[in-house]
Short mmCIF file of C-alpha atoms and ligand atoms in Angstrom, two decimals:
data_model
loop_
_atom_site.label_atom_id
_atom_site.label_comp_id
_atom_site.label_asym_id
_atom_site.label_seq_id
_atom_site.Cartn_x
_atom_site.Cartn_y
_atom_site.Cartn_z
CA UNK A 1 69.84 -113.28 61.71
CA UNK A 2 72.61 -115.90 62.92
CA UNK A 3 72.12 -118.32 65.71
CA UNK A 4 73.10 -116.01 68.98
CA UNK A 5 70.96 -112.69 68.14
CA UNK A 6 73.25 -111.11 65.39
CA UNK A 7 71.59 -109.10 63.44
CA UNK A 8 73.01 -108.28 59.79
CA UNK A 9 72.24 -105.49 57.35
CA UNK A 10 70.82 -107.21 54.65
CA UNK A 11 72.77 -104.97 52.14
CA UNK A 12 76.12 -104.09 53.81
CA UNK A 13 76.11 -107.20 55.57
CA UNK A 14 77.39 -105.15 58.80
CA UNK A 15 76.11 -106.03 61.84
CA UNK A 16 73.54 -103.43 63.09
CA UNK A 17 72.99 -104.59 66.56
CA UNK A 18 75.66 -107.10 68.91
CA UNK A 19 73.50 -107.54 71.64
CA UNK A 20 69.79 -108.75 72.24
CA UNK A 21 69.37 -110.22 76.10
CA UNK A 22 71.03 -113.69 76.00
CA UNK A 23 67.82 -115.86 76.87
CA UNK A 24 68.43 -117.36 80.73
CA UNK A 25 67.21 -120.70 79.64
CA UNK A 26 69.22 -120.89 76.58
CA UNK A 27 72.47 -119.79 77.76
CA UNK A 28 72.15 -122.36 80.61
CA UNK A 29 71.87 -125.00 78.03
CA UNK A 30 74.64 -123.64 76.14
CA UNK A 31 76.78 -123.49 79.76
CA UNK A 32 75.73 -127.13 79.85
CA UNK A 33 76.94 -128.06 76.46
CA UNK A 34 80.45 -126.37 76.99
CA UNK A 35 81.02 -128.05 80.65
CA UNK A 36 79.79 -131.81 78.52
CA UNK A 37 82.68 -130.99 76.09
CA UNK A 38 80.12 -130.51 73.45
CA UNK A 39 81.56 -128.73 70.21
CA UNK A 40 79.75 -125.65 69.26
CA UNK A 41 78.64 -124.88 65.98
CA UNK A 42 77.77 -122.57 63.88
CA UNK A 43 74.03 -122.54 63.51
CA UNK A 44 73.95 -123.46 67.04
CA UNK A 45 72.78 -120.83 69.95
CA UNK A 46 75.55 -119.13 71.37
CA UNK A 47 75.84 -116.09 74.13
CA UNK A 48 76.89 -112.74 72.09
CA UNK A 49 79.82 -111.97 73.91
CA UNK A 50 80.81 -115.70 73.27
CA UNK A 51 80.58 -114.89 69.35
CA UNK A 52 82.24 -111.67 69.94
CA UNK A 53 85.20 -113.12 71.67
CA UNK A 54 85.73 -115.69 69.22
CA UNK A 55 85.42 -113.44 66.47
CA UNK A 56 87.73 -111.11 68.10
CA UNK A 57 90.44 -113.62 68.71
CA UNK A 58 90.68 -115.35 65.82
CA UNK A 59 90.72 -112.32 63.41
CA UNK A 60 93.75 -111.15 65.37
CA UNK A 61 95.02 -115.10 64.58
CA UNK A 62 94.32 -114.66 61.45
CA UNK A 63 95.86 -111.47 60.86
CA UNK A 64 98.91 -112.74 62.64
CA UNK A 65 99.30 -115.44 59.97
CA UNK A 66 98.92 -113.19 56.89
CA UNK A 67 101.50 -110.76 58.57
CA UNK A 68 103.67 -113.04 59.97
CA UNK A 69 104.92 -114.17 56.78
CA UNK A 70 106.31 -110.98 55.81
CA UNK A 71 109.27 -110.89 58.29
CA UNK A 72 110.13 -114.37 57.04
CA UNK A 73 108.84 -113.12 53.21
CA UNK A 74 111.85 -110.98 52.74
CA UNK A 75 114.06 -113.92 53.20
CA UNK A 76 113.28 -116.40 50.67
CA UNK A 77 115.97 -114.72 48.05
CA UNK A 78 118.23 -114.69 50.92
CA UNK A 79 118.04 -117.96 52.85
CA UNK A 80 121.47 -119.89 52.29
CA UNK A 81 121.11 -122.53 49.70
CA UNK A 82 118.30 -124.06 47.69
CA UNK A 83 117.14 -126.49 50.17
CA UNK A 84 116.67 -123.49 52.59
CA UNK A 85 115.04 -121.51 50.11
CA UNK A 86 112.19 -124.61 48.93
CA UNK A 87 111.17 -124.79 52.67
CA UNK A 88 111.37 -121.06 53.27
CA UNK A 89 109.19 -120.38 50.42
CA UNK A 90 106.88 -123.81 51.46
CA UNK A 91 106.53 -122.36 54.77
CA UNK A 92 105.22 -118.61 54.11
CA UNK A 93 102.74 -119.77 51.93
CA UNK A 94 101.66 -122.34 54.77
CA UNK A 95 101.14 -119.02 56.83
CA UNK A 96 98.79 -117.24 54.20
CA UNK A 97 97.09 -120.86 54.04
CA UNK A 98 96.20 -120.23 57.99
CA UNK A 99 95.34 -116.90 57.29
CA UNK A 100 92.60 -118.51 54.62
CA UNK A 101 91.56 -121.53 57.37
CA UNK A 102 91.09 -118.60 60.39
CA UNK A 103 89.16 -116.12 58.11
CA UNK A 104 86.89 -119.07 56.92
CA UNK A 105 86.62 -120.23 60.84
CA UNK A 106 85.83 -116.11 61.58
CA UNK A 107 83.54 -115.39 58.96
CA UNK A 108 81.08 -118.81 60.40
CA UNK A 109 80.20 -115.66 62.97
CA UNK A 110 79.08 -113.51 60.81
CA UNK A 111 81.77 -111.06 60.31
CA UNK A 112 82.74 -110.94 56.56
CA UNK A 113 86.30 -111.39 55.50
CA UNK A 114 86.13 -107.50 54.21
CA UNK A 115 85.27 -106.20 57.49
CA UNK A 116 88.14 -107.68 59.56
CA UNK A 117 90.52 -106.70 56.45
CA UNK A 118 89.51 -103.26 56.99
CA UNK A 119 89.87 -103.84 60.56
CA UNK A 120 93.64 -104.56 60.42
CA UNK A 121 94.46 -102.12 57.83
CA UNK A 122 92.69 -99.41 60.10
CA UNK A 123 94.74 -100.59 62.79
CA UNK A 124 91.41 -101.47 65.05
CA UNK A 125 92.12 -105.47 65.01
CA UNK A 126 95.29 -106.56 66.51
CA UNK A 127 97.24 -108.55 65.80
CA UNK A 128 100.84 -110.72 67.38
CA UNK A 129 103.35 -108.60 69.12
CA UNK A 130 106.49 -110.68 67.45
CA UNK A 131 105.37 -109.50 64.04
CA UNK A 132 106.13 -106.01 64.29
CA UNK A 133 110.28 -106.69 65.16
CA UNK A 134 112.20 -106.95 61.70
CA UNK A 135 114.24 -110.30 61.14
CA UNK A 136 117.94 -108.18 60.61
CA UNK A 137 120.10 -111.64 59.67
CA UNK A 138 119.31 -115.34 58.17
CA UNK A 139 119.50 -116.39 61.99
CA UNK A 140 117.00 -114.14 63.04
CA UNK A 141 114.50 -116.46 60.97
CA UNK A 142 116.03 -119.62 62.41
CA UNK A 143 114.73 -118.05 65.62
CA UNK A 144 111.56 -117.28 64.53
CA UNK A 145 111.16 -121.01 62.55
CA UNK A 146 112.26 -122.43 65.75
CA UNK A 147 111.16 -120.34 68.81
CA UNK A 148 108.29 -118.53 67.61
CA UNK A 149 106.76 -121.44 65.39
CA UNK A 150 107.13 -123.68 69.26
CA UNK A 151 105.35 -120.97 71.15
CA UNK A 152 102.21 -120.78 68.70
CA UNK A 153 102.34 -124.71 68.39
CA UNK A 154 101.88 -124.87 72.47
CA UNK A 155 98.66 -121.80 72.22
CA UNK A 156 97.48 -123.55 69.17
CA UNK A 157 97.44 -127.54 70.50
CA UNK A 158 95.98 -126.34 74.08
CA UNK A 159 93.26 -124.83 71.81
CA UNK A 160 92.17 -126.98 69.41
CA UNK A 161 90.57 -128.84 72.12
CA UNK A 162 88.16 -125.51 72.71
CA UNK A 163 84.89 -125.70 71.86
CA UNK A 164 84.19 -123.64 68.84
CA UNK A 165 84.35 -126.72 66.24
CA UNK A 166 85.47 -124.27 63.26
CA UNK A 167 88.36 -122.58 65.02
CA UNK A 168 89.17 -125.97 66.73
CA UNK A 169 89.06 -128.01 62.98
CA UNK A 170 91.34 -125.42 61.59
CA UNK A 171 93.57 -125.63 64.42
CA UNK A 172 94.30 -129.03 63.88
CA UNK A 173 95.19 -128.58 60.61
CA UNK A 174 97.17 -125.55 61.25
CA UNK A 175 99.19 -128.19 64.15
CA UNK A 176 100.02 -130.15 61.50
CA UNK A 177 102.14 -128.21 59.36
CA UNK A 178 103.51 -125.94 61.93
CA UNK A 179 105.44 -128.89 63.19
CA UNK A 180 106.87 -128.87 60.29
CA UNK A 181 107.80 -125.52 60.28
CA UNK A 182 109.45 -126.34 63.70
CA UNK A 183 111.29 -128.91 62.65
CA UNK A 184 112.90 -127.00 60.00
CA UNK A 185 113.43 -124.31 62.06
CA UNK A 186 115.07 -126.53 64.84
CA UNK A 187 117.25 -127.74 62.02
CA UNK A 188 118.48 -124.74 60.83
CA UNK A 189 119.02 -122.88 64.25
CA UNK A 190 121.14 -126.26 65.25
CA UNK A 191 123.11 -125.68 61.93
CA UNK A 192 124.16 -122.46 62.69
CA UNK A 193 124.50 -122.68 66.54
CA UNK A 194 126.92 -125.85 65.99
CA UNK A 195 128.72 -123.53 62.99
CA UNK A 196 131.63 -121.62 62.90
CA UNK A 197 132.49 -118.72 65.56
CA UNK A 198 130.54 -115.99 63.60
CA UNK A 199 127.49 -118.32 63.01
CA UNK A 200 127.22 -118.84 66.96
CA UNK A 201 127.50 -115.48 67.93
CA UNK A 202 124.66 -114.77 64.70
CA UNK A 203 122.13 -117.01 66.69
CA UNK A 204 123.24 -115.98 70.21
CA UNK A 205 122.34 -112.18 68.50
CA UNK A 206 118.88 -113.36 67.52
CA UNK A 207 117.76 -115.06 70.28
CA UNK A 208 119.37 -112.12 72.63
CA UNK A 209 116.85 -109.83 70.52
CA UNK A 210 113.82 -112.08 70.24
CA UNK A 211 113.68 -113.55 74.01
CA UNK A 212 111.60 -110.48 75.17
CA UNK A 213 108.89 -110.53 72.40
CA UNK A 214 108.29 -114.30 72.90
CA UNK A 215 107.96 -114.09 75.98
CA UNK A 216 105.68 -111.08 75.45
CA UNK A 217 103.92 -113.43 72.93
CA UNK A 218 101.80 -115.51 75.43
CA UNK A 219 99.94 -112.27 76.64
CA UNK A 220 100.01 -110.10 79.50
CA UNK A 221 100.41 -112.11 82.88
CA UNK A 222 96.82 -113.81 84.20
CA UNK A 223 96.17 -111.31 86.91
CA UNK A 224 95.90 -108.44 84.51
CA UNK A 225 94.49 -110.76 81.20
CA UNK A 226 91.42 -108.85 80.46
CA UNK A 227 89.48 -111.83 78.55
CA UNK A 228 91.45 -115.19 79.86
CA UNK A 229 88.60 -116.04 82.94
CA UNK A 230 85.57 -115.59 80.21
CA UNK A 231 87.60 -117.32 77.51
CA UNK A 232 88.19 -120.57 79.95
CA UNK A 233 85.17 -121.32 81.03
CA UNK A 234 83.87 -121.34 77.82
CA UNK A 235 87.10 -123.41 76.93
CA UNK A 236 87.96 -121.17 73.90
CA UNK A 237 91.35 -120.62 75.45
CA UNK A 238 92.06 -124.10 77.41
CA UNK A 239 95.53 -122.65 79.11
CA UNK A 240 96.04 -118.99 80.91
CA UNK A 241 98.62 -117.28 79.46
CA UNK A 242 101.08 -118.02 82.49
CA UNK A 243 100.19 -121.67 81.69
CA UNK A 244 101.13 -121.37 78.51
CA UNK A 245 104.69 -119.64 78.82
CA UNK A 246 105.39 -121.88 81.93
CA UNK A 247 104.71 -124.79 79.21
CA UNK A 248 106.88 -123.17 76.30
CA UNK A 249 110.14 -122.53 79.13
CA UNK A 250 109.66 -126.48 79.99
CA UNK A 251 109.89 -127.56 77.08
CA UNK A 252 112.74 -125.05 74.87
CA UNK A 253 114.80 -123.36 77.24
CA UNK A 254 116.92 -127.00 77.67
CA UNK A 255 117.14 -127.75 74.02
CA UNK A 256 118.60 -123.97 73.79
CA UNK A 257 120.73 -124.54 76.88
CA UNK A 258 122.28 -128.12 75.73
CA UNK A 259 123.44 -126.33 72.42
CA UNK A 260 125.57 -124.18 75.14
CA UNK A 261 123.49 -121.24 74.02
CA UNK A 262 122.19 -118.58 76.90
CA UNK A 263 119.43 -116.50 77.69
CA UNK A 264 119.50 -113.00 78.03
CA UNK A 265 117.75 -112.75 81.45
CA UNK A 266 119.92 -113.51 84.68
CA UNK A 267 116.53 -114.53 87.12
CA UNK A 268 115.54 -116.94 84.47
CA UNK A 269 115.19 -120.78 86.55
CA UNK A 270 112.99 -123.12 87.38
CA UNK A 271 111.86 -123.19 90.76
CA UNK A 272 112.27 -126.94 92.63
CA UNK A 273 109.38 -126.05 94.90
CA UNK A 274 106.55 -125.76 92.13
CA UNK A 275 108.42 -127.01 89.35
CA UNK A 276 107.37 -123.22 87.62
CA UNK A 277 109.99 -121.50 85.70
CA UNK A 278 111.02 -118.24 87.30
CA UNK A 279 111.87 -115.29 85.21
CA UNK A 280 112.33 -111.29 85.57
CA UNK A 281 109.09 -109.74 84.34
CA UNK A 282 109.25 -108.73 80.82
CA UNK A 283 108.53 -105.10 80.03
CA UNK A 284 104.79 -104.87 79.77
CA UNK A 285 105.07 -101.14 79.06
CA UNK A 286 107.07 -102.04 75.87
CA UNK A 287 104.56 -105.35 75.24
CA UNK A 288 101.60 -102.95 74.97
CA UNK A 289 103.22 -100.16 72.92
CA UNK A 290 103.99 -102.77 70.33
CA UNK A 291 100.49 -104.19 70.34
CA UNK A 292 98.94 -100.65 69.96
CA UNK A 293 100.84 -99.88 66.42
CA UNK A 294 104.27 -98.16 68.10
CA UNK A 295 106.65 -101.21 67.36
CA UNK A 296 109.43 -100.96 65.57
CA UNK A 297 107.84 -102.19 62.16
CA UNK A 298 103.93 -101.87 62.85
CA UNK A 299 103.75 -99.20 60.15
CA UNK A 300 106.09 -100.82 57.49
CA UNK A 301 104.05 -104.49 58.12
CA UNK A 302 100.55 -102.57 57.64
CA UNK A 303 102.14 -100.60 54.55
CA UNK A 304 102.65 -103.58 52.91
CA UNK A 305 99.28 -105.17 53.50
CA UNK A 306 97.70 -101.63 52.16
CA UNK A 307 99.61 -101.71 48.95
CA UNK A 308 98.74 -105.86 49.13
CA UNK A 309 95.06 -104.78 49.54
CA UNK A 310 95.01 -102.07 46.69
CA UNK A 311 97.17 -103.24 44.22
CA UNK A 312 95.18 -107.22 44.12
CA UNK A 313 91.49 -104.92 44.10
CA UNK A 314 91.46 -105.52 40.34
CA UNK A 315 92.00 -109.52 41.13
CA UNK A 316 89.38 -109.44 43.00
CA UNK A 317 87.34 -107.74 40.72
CA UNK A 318 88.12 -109.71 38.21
CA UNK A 319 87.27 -113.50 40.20
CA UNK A 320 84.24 -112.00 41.49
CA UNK A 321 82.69 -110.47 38.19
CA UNK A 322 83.68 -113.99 36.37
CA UNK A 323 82.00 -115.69 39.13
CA UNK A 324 78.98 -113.59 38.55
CA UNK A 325 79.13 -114.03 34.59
CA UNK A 326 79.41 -118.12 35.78
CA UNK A 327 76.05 -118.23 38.63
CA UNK A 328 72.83 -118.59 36.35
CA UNK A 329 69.93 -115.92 37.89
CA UNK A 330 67.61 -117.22 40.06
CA UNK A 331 63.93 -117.10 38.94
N1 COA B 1 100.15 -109.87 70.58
C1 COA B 1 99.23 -108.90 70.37
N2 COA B 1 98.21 -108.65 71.22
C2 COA B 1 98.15 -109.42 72.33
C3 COA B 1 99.05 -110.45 72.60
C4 COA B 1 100.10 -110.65 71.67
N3 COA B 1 101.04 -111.58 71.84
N4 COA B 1 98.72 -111.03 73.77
C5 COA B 1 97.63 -110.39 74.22
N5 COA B 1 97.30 -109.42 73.36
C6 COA B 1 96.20 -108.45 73.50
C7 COA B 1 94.85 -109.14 73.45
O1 COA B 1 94.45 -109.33 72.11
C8 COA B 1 94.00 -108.16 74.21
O2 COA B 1 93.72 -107.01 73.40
P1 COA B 1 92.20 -106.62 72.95
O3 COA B 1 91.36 -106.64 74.18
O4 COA B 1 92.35 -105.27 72.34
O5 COA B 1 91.76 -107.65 71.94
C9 COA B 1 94.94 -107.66 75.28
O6 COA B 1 96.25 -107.88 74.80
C10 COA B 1 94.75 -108.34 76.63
O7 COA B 1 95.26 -109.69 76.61
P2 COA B 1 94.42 -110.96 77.14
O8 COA B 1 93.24 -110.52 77.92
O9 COA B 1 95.34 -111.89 77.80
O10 COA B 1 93.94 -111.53 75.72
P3 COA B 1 93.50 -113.00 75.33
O11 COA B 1 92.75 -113.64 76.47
O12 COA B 1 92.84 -112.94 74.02
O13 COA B 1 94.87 -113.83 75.19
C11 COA B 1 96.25 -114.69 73.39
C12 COA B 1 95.87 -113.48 74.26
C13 COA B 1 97.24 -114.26 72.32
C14 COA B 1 96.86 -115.77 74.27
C15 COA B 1 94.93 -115.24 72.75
O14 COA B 1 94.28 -114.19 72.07
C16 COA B 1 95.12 -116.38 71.81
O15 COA B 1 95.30 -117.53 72.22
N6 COA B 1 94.99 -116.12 70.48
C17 COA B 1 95.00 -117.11 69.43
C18 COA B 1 96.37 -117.47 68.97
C19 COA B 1 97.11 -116.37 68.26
O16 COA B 1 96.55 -115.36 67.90
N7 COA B 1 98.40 -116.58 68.02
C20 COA B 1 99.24 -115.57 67.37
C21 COA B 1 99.91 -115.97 66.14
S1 COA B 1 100.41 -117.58 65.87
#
């Protein structure tokens, strides 16, 4: 049994029950802890639905990570010029690296890395909207290096202050090299969008095709988030998803805008009044057809993680039964 009334099949290791009455006094102490800024750990008491959130959220985090770097993946042969190619090739493995940090962080709950691969293969655990769009030209990944790798850096800084201290420790770390994953995607969308004729109009493309699905990316607007109030004031997520989008538009739309770039969106402006950026709503229709497996690549990104998961099974097998053959039996 973990710290917050999980209870675990000793054998499977599945949970067999997700909810025992959260104890009054201790969930009041816990409420305490979170509004003192104390990090929570994981031995510590925590409310179920607190470790079922968490889990939740960062198993879809980590299944974005593992899938996001197969858009980018199929570029690495393709990227123009060796220099290109080293940081291409640098930066997808970064991304299966955060997949590794956020299953770690997940698994501290109790759910084991097998169950939450199953999860995503059986299409049950989501995972990031902008994944399941395909990357048609080399600028289409200057977009994503750029634009998409600046939108997770704002969700991911805002929440490595949270209080879970093993999803907030990997965040940090994850910080770290995604701003270097911005910068080189900064530096190759400015190479292209100072370039010729053709290489403008290749970026303009891109972004033309990608604005929708990052701004889609942040989540659903706050008055119809289903988990953003809980997820606050328990400072898992410390920015609403409006926040977060309003921060994102503050901070890239001018650095697109001074490279004489547009955006495909005519009510797109920041308001003088409130100093919020106003934009026409994105299609939420579209946002959760996309998130519920109908996007334009959801079946060809899960294909590839099924023939991932069942061509490495004899890896697997083969680490674990050498690890056995290593661990001396216990008397
Ligand atoms: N892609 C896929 N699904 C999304 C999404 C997105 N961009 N934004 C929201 N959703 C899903 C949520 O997972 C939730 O579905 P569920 O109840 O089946 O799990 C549903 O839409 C309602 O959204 P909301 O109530 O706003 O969810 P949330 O409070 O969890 O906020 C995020 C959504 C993405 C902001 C939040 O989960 C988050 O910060 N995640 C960690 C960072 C991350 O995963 N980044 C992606 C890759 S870098």
């Amino acid at each position: 049994m973990y710290g917050g009334g999980y209870i675990f099949d000793e054998q499977s290791k599945r949970p067999l029950q997700t909810q025992l009455e959260d104890d009054p006094v201790k969930l009041a102490d816990f409420e305490r802890r979170i509004a003192a800024g104390e990090k929570i750990e994981p031995g510590d008491w925590m409310p179920v639905d607190y470790r079922k959130q968490l889990i939740r959220l960062i198993e879809q985090h980590a299944h974005s990570e593992i899938i996001g770097a197969l858009p980018e993946g199929t570029w690495i042969t393709r990227a123009p010029g060796f220099k290109r190619k080293l940081a291409l090739i640098a930066k997808v493995q970064d991304e299966i690296g955060h997949g590794q940090l956020l299953y770690n962080a997940a698994e501290t709950l109790g759910k084991s890395r097998e169950m939450m691969i199953n999860d995503l293969l059986n299409g049950k655990s989501k995972y990031s909207n902008v994944f399941n769009y395909p990357a048609e030209t080399w600028a289409d990944v200057t977009v994503i290096g750029f634009l998409i790798d600046a939108a997770a850096i704002v969700n991911q800084v805002a929440n490595s202050k949270g209080s879970y201290g093993p999803y907030c420790r990997a965040l940090e770390r994850i910080c770290y090299e995604e701003s270097f994953h911005l910068k080189q995607g900064h530096d190759a969308f400015i190479e292209l969008a100072t370039g010729t004729a053709l290489q403008r109009s290749m970026v303009q493309d891109a972004l033309n095709r990608w604005w929708q699905p990052i701004m889609h990316f942040f989540g659903p607007p706050d008055k119809t988030s289903v988990h953003s109030e809980k997820l606050m004031r328990w400072k898992v997520k410390m920015a609403s998803n409006d926040d977060m989008r309003n921060q994102f538009l503050d901070s890239y739309v001018p650095k697109i805008l001074e490279l004489g770039l547009t955006l495909p969106d005519p009510g797109l402006r920041k308001d003088p009044e409130t100093g919020k950026w106003l934009f026409s709503d994105p299609d939420w229709d579209l946002f959760m057809k996309v998130i519920n497996g109908g996007g334009p690549c959801n079946s060809e990104r899960l294909g590839v993680r099924k023939w991932a998961e069942e061509n490495g099974r004899w890896v697997r097998k083969a680490l674990m039964d050498n690890n056995q053959k290593k661990s001396f039996p216990v008397a």
